[in-house]
Short mmCIF file of C-alpha atoms in Angstrom, two decimals:
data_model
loop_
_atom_site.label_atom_id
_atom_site.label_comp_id
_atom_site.label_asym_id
_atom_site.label_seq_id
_atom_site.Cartn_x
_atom_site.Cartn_y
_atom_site.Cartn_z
CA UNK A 1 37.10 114.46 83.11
CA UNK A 2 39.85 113.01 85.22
CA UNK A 3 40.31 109.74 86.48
CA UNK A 4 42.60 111.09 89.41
CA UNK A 5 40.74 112.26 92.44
CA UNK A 6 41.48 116.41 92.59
CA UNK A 7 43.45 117.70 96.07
CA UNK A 8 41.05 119.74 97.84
CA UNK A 9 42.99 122.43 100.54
CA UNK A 10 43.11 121.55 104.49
CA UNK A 11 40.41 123.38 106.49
CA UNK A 12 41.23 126.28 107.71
CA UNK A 13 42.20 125.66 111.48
CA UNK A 14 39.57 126.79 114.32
CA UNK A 15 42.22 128.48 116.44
CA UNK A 16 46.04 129.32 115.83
CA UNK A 17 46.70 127.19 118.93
CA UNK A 18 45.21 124.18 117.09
CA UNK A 19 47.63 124.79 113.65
CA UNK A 20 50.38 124.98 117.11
CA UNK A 21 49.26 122.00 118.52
CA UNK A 22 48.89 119.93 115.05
CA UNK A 23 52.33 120.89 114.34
CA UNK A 24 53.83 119.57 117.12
CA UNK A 25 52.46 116.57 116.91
CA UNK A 26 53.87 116.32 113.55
CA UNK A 27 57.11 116.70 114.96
CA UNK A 28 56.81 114.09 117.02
CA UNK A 29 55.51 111.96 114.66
CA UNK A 30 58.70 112.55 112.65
CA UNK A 31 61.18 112.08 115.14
CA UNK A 32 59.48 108.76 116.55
CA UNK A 33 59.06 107.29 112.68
CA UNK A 34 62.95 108.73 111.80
CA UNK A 35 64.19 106.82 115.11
CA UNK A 36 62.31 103.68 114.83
CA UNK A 37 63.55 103.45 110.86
CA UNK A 38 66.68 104.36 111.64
CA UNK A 39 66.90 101.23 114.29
CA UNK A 40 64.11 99.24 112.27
CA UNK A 41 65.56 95.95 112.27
CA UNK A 42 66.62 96.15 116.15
CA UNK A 43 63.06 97.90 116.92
CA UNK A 44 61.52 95.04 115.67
CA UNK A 45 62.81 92.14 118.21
CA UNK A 46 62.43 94.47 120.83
CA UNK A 47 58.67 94.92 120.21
CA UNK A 48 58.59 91.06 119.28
CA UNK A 49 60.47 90.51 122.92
CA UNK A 50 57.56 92.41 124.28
CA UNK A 51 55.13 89.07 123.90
CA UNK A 52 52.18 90.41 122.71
CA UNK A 53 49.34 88.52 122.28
CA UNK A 54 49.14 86.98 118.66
CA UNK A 55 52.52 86.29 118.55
CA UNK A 56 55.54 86.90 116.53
CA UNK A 57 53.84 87.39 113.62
CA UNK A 58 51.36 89.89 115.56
CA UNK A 59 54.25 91.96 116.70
CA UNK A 60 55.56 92.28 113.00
CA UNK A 61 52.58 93.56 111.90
CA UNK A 62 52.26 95.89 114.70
CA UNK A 63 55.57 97.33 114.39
CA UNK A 64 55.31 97.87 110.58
CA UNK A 65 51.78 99.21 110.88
CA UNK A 66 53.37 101.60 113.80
CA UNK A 67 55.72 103.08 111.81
CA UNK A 68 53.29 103.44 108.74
CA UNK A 69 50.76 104.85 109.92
CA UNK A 70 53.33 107.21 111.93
CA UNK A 71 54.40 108.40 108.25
CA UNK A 72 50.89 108.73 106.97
CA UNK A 73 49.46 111.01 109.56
CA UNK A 74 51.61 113.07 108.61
CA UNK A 75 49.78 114.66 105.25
CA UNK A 76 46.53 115.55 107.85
CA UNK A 77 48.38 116.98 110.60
CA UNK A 78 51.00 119.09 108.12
CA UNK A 79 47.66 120.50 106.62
CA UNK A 80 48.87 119.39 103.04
CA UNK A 81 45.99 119.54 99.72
CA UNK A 82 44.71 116.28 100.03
CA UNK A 83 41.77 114.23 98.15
CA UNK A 84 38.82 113.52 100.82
CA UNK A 85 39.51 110.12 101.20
CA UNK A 86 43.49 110.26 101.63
CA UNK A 87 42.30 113.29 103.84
CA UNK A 88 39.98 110.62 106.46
CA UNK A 89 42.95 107.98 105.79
CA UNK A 90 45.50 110.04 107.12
CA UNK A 91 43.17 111.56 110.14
CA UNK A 92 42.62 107.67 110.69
CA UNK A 93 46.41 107.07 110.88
CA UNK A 94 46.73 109.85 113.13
CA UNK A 95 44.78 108.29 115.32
CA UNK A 96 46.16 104.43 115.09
CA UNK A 97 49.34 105.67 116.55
CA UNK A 98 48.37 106.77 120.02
CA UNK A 99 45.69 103.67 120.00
CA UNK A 100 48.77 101.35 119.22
CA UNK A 101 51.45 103.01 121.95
CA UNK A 102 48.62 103.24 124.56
CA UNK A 103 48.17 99.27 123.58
CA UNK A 104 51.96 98.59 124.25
CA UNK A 105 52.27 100.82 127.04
CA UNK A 106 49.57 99.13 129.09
CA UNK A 107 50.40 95.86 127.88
CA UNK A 108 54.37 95.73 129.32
CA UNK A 109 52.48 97.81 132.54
CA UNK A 110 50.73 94.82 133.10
CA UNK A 111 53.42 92.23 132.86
CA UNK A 112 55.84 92.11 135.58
CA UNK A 113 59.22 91.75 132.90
CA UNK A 114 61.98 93.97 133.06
CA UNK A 115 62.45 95.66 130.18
CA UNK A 116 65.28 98.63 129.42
CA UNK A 117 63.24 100.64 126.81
CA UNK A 118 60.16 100.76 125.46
CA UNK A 119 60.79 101.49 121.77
CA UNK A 120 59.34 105.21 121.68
CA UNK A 121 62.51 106.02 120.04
CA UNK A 122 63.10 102.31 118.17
CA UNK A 123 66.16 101.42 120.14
CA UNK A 124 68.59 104.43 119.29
CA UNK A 125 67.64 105.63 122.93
CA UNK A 126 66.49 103.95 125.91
CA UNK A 127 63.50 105.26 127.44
CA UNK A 128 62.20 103.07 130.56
CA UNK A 129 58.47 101.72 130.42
CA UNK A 130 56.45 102.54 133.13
CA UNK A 131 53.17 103.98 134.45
CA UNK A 132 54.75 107.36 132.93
CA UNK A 133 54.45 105.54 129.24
CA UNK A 134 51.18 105.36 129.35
CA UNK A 135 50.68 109.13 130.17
CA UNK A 136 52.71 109.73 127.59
CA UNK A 137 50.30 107.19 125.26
CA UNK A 138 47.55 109.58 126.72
CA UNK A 139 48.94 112.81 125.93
CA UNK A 140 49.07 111.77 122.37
CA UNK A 141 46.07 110.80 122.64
CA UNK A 142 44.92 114.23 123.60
CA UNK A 143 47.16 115.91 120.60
CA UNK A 144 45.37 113.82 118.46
CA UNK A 145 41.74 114.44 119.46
CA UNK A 146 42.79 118.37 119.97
CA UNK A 147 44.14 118.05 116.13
CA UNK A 148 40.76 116.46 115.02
CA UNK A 149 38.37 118.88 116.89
CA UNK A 150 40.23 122.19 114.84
CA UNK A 151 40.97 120.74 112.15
CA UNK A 152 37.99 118.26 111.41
CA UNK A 153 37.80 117.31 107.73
CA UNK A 154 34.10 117.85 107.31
CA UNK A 155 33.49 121.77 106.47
CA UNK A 156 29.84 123.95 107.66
CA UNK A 157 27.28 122.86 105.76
CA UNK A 158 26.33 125.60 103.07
CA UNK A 159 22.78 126.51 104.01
CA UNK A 160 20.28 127.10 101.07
CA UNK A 161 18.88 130.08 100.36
#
């Protein structure tokens, strides 16, 4: 008996262009996380300039939560041996960080401040918000729900004989 849940492979993905797909979201995921830590301290006052609602404290939170759950999708999409539940945890991550940029995006769309960058890259480069951010919120949002739908943790059931 252990007392440490037992890694259980990825499911086999439905098409090669989903195990594609996945993958390049994980790249993305991996440049936005390395950027935003490598400019973490400056990434944070520019999201807290942003003035989202909640406040300050809000916008810490956000930020930190951005960039984790950036680094914990990472296990799902990378199709790693995972336990179940770190297996739903990380598909849940993977889906916090499009929710979160599509939250930002359409947040600074709807106030009329002039910003220089919208932190997609922390602040190492500087990357206009717009109406074209929140496409590009959207078309994670697609990789994300293209990632779930071939690779979705839940296998057939086995039918009884």
């Amino acid at each position: 008996m252990s007392l440490l849940p037992k890694p259980t492979p990825a499911p086999t993905p439905k098409t090669k262009d989903v195990a594609t797909i996945a993958t390049l979201y994980a790249i993305i995921l991996i440049i936005l996380s390395v950027t935003q830590l490598f400019t973490y301290e400056d990434f944070l006052q520019l999201v807290v300039s942003f003035n989202l609602p909640g406040g300050e404290q809000f916008s810490y939170f956000l930020t930190s939560l951005l960039v984790v759950a950036e680094v914990f999708a990472l296990p799902f999409l990378l199709r790693l041996s995972l336990s179940k539940a770190f297996r739903w945890f990380s598909l849940g991550c993977m889906w916090l960080v499009p929710v979160i940029w599509l939250f930002i995006t359409l947040w600074l769309a709807g106030k009329d401040l002039d910003f220089a960058n919208i932190g997609f890259l922390g602040t190492l480069v500087n990357i206009m918000p717009g109406w074209w951010a929140i496409f590009i919120s959207l078309s994670f949002i697609i990789l994300a729900a293209w990632s779930t739908w071939g690779m979705w943790p839940l296998g057939k059931p086995v039918k009884k004989k």
